[in-house]
Tab-separated table of C-alpha atoms in Angstrom:
chain	number	residue	atom	x	y	z
A	3	UNK	CA	-17.577	5.420	-4.148
A	4	UNK	CA	-18.328	4.274	-0.602
A	5	UNK	CA	-15.344	3.624	1.634
A	6	UNK	CA	-14.608	0.754	3.997
A	7	UNK	CA	-17.361	0.470	6.602
A	8	UNK	CA	-16.831	-0.830	10.130
A	9	UNK	CA	-19.109	-1.354	13.092
A	10	UNK	CA	-19.448	-0.797	15.907
A	11	UNK	CA	-17.300	2.333	16.226
A	12	UNK	CA	-16.837	1.886	19.961
A	13	UNK	CA	-17.124	-1.063	22.327
A	14	UNK	CA	-16.517	-1.410	26.048
A	15	UNK	CA	-16.484	-4.883	27.575
A	16	UNK	CA	-15.154	-6.614	30.661
A	17	UNK	CA	-12.277	-9.046	30.491
A	18	UNK	CA	-13.233	-12.623	29.652
A	19	UNK	CA	-16.241	-11.432	27.650
A	20	UNK	CA	-16.465	-11.939	23.894
A	21	UNK	CA	-16.785	-9.294	21.186
A	22	UNK	CA	-17.195	-9.210	17.415
A	23	UNK	CA	-16.340	-6.554	14.849
A	24	UNK	CA	-17.750	-6.252	11.353
A	25	UNK	CA	-16.170	-4.906	8.171
A	26	UNK	CA	-17.609	-4.224	4.731
A	27	UNK	CA	-14.819	-3.489	2.215
A	28	UNK	CA	-14.982	-1.287	-0.854
A	29	UNK	CA	-17.067	-2.995	-3.523
A	30	UNK	CA	-14.958	-5.227	-5.747
A	31	UNK	CA	-11.917	-5.264	-3.479
A	32	UNK	CA	-10.630	-8.824	-3.321
A	33	UNK	CA	-8.140	-8.390	-0.492
A	34	UNK	CA	-9.211	-7.592	3.068
A	35	UNK	CA	-6.993	-6.933	6.069
A	36	UNK	CA	-7.560	-6.684	9.817
A	37	UNK	CA	-5.075	-4.628	11.838
A	38	UNK	CA	-4.681	-3.985	15.555
A	39	UNK	CA	-3.449	-0.516	16.551
A	40	UNK	CA	-2.462	-0.167	20.198
A	41	UNK	CA	-2.185	3.377	21.548
A	42	UNK	CA	1.157	4.894	20.591
A	43	UNK	CA	1.932	2.260	17.983
A	44	UNK	CA	1.384	1.787	14.287
A	45	UNK	CA	-1.130	-0.730	12.945
A	46	UNK	CA	-0.096	-4.388	13.180
A	47	UNK	CA	-1.470	-6.881	10.658
A	48	UNK	CA	-3.589	-9.610	12.238
A	49	UNK	CA	-4.964	-11.400	9.193
A	50	UNK	CA	-5.166	-11.003	5.418
A	51	UNK	CA	-7.874	-12.514	3.211
A	52	UNK	CA	-7.817	-12.957	-0.552
A	53	UNK	CA	-11.485	-13.356	-1.501
A	54	UNK	CA	-12.669	-15.807	1.190
A	55	UNK	CA	-9.333	-17.540	1.732
A	56	UNK	CA	-6.740	-16.721	4.401
A	57	UNK	CA	-3.407	-15.519	2.969
A	58	UNK	CA	-1.612	-14.671	6.203
A	59	UNK	CA	-2.705	-15.131	9.810
A	60	UNK	CA	0.745	-15.577	11.314
A	61	UNK	CA	0.258	-12.729	13.815
A	62	UNK	CA	-3.289	-13.626	14.841
A	63	UNK	CA	-3.480	-14.938	18.447
A	64	UNK	CA	-5.473	-17.966	17.443
A	65	UNK	CA	-6.227	-19.087	20.992
A	66	UNK	CA	-8.613	-16.146	21.370
A	67	UNK	CA	-8.969	-14.392	18.018
A	68	UNK	CA	-10.837	-15.705	14.984
A	69	UNK	CA	-11.868	-14.151	11.693
A	70	UNK	CA	-13.913	-15.171	8.716
A	71	UNK	CA	-14.864	-13.752	5.359
A	72	UNK	CA	-17.782	-15.714	4.076
A	73	UNK	CA	-18.626	-15.234	0.383
A	74	UNK	CA	-15.525	-13.099	-0.059
A	75	UNK	CA	-17.180	-9.806	0.881
A	76	UNK	CA	-17.943	-8.867	4.507
A	77	UNK	CA	-15.705	-10.022	7.321
A	78	UNK	CA	-16.006	-10.452	11.066
A	79	UNK	CA	-13.250	-10.503	13.669
A	80	UNK	CA	-14.018	-12.096	17.034
A	81	UNK	CA	-12.216	-12.083	20.351
A	82	UNK	CA	-13.158	-14.699	22.929
A	83	UNK	CA	-12.298	-14.321	25.757
A	84	UNK	CA	-10.992	-10.752	25.777
A	85	UNK	CA	-7.979	-9.685	27.840
A	86	UNK	CA	-7.033	-6.231	29.114
A	87	UNK	CA	-4.191	-6.044	26.573
A	88	UNK	CA	-6.693	-6.379	23.709
A	89	UNK	CA	-7.714	-2.746	24.253
A	90	UNK	CA	-6.889	-1.144	20.924
A	91	UNK	CA	-8.317	0.176	17.683
A	92	UNK	CA	-9.177	-2.577	15.213
A	93	UNK	CA	-8.806	-1.370	11.643
A	94	UNK	CA	-10.127	-3.030	8.522
A	95	UNK	CA	-8.594	-2.265	5.129
A	96	UNK	CA	-9.168	-3.460	1.583
A	97	UNK	CA	-7.263	-3.302	-1.682
A	98	UNK	CA	-7.837	-3.844	-5.424
A	99	UNK	CA	-6.728	-5.284	-7.720
A	100	UNK	CA	-5.518	-8.349	-5.902
A	101	UNK	CA	-1.948	-7.855	-4.893
A	102	UNK	CA	-2.149	-4.064	-4.934
A	103	UNK	CA	-0.030	-2.371	-2.307
A	104	UNK	CA	-2.502	0.500	-1.917
A	105	UNK	CA	-4.819	-0.183	1.012
A	106	UNK	CA	-7.920	1.795	1.967
A	107	UNK	CA	-8.733	1.891	5.665
A	108	UNK	CA	-12.010	2.056	7.505
A	109	UNK	CA	-12.550	4.324	10.546
A	110	UNK	CA	-11.803	1.514	13.002
A	111	UNK	CA	-13.487	0.076	16.076
A	112	UNK	CA	-12.208	1.320	19.408
A	113	UNK	CA	-12.243	-1.485	21.986
A	114	UNK	CA	-11.769	-0.929	25.691
A	115	UNK	CA	-11.468	-4.014	27.894
A	116	UNK	CA	-12.023	-3.347	31.606
B	27	UNK	CA	9.294	-4.481	17.633
B	28	UNK	CA	8.609	-2.038	14.803
B	29	UNK	CA	10.349	-2.829	11.526
B	30	UNK	CA	10.323	0.878	10.689
B	31	UNK	CA	11.604	3.526	13.098
B	32	UNK	CA	10.051	6.961	12.903
B	33	UNK	CA	11.486	10.116	14.399
B	34	UNK	CA	10.688	12.259	16.136
B	35	UNK	CA	7.854	10.640	18.056
B	36	UNK	CA	6.222	14.015	18.774
B	37	UNK	CA	6.561	17.378	17.045
B	38	UNK	CA	4.870	20.633	18.033
B	39	UNK	CA	5.436	23.699	15.888
B	40	UNK	CA	3.958	27.108	15.197
B	41	UNK	CA	1.880	27.768	12.091
B	42	UNK	CA	4.127	28.794	9.195
B	43	UNK	CA	7.160	26.793	10.331
B	44	UNK	CA	8.645	23.870	8.423
B	45	UNK	CA	8.990	20.317	9.697
B	46	UNK	CA	10.591	17.051	8.660
B	47	UNK	CA	9.631	13.532	9.748
B	48	UNK	CA	11.983	10.591	9.217
B	49	UNK	CA	11.333	6.909	8.611
B	50	UNK	CA	14.239	4.466	8.778
B	51	UNK	CA	14.661	0.726	8.427
B	52	UNK	CA	17.333	-1.894	7.870
B	53	UNK	CA	15.006	-3.658	5.401
B	54	UNK	CA	14.569	-2.955	1.716
B	55	UNK	CA	11.011	-2.345	0.561
B	56	UNK	CA	9.382	-2.492	-2.855
B	57	UNK	CA	7.611	0.745	-2.017
B	58	UNK	CA	7.038	3.030	0.928
B	59	UNK	CA	3.786	4.739	1.806
B	60	UNK	CA	2.973	7.709	3.999
B	61	UNK	CA	-0.375	7.979	5.757
B	62	UNK	CA	-1.994	10.621	7.937
B	63	UNK	CA	-4.368	9.531	10.668
B	64	UNK	CA	-6.665	11.943	12.475
B	65	UNK	CA	-8.242	11.164	15.858
B	66	UNK	CA	-11.125	8.728	15.538
B	67	UNK	CA	-10.355	7.880	11.937
B	68	UNK	CA	-8.388	5.306	9.978
B	69	UNK	CA	-5.132	6.142	8.178
B	70	UNK	CA	-5.492	7.936	4.849
B	71	UNK	CA	-2.873	7.387	2.155
B	72	UNK	CA	-0.883	10.515	1.237
B	73	UNK	CA	1.667	9.123	-1.200
B	74	UNK	CA	3.451	6.007	-2.401
B	75	UNK	CA	7.118	6.182	-3.417
B	76	UNK	CA	8.549	3.338	-5.423
B	77	UNK	CA	11.907	4.227	-6.977
B	78	UNK	CA	15.096	4.706	-4.946
B	79	UNK	CA	15.935	8.410	-4.807
B	80	UNK	CA	12.406	9.372	-5.848
B	81	UNK	CA	11.039	12.727	-4.728
B	82	UNK	CA	7.320	13.503	-4.832
B	83	UNK	CA	5.678	16.825	-4.087
B	84	UNK	CA	2.064	17.320	-3.113
B	85	UNK	CA	1.440	21.029	-2.590
B	86	UNK	CA	3.360	21.841	0.621
B	87	UNK	CA	4.390	18.216	1.288
B	88	UNK	CA	7.611	16.743	-0.114
B	89	UNK	CA	8.328	13.022	0.152
B	90	UNK	CA	11.691	11.413	-0.514
B	91	UNK	CA	12.614	7.729	-0.834
B	92	UNK	CA	16.203	6.814	-0.007
B	93	UNK	CA	18.493	5.524	-2.748
B	94	UNK	CA	18.644	2.091	-1.111
B	95	UNK	CA	14.837	2.017	-0.596
B	96	UNK	CA	15.258	1.593	3.163
B	97	UNK	CA	14.365	5.059	4.422
B	98	UNK	CA	12.161	8.009	3.657
B	99	UNK	CA	11.380	11.519	4.796
B	100	UNK	CA	8.361	13.783	4.770
B	101	UNK	CA	8.891	17.540	4.723
B	102	UNK	CA	6.072	20.026	5.245
B	103	UNK	CA	6.631	23.641	4.266
B	104	UNK	CA	4.740	26.448	6.003
B	105	UNK	CA	2.725	24.100	8.199
B	106	UNK	CA	-0.924	24.869	8.874
B	107	UNK	CA	-3.182	23.746	11.754
B	108	UNK	CA	-4.914	21.426	9.276
B	109	UNK	CA	-1.646	19.457	9.007
B	110	UNK	CA	-2.096	18.292	12.597
B	111	UNK	CA	-2.300	14.517	12.878
B	112	UNK	CA	-0.428	11.234	13.234
B	113	UNK	CA	1.916	10.601	10.307
B	114	UNK	CA	2.649	6.949	9.632
B	115	UNK	CA	5.139	5.439	7.228
B	116	UNK	CA	4.617	1.908	5.959
B	117	UNK	CA	6.992	-0.293	4.006
B	118	UNK	CA	5.488	-2.634	1.443
B	119	UNK	CA	6.903	-6.073	0.725
B	120	UNK	CA	5.057	-9.001	-0.840
B	121	UNK	CA	1.839	-6.930	-0.728
B	122	UNK	CA	2.049	-6.625	3.047
B	123	UNK	CA	2.552	-3.374	4.933
B	124	UNK	CA	4.767	-2.901	7.983
B	125	UNK	CA	4.040	0.323	9.816
B	126	UNK	CA	6.199	2.581	11.917
B	127	UNK	CA	4.922	3.806	15.283
B	128	UNK	CA	4.099	7.207	13.835
B	129	UNK	CA	4.967	10.847	14.483
B	130	UNK	CA	2.337	12.981	16.185
B	131	UNK	CA	2.447	16.455	14.643
B	132	UNK	CA	0.720	19.416	16.277
B	133	UNK	CA	0.624	22.742	14.448
B	134	UNK	CA	-0.360	25.627	16.726
B	135	UNK	CA	-2.252	28.584	15.272
């Protein structure tokens, strides 16, 4: 069974530029999560999708971050404009069945904002 | 602010030694999970503990969930260099995970 796929693996941008990350969850997983992991910290939930609907985006900085999950499969996370403090690893995770507390993580996208 | 406090933050030991990592919180969780994360990778689930007082053993790793379901520990016996990594605990509530900051474990050969 293929795991959670993410791309790109690495991204370097300058502040005020925009960037997008892509995630393909495990086939059949209804719930998809985006986390931000800053160096030295544990992952912090940004947004949770159930199929193509948002369940929780309370910690998503909505003035600059946006996410979508069209058709309830792949998802993209966008930052526009990026700030220095957005430098982090962005992790995507998925779970099944819906409501399961076991999450499977992708390898992450490492973002450096200069 | 992390909901879960992990200690120690860093741990460096010699191969063959034992180690214990702690995860504490003032919140009650429906379950607690332990993950290991290697450089350049996402966290990988090691175990989920659900019942207060539960003890689970996976080869040389022993996981314990506190009676009140607020804290947990991970004990590794006879550590090996392959145990090196970032160990994260995560408390589950309403199908959401709250992570600790992690303990970086280095096992020297």
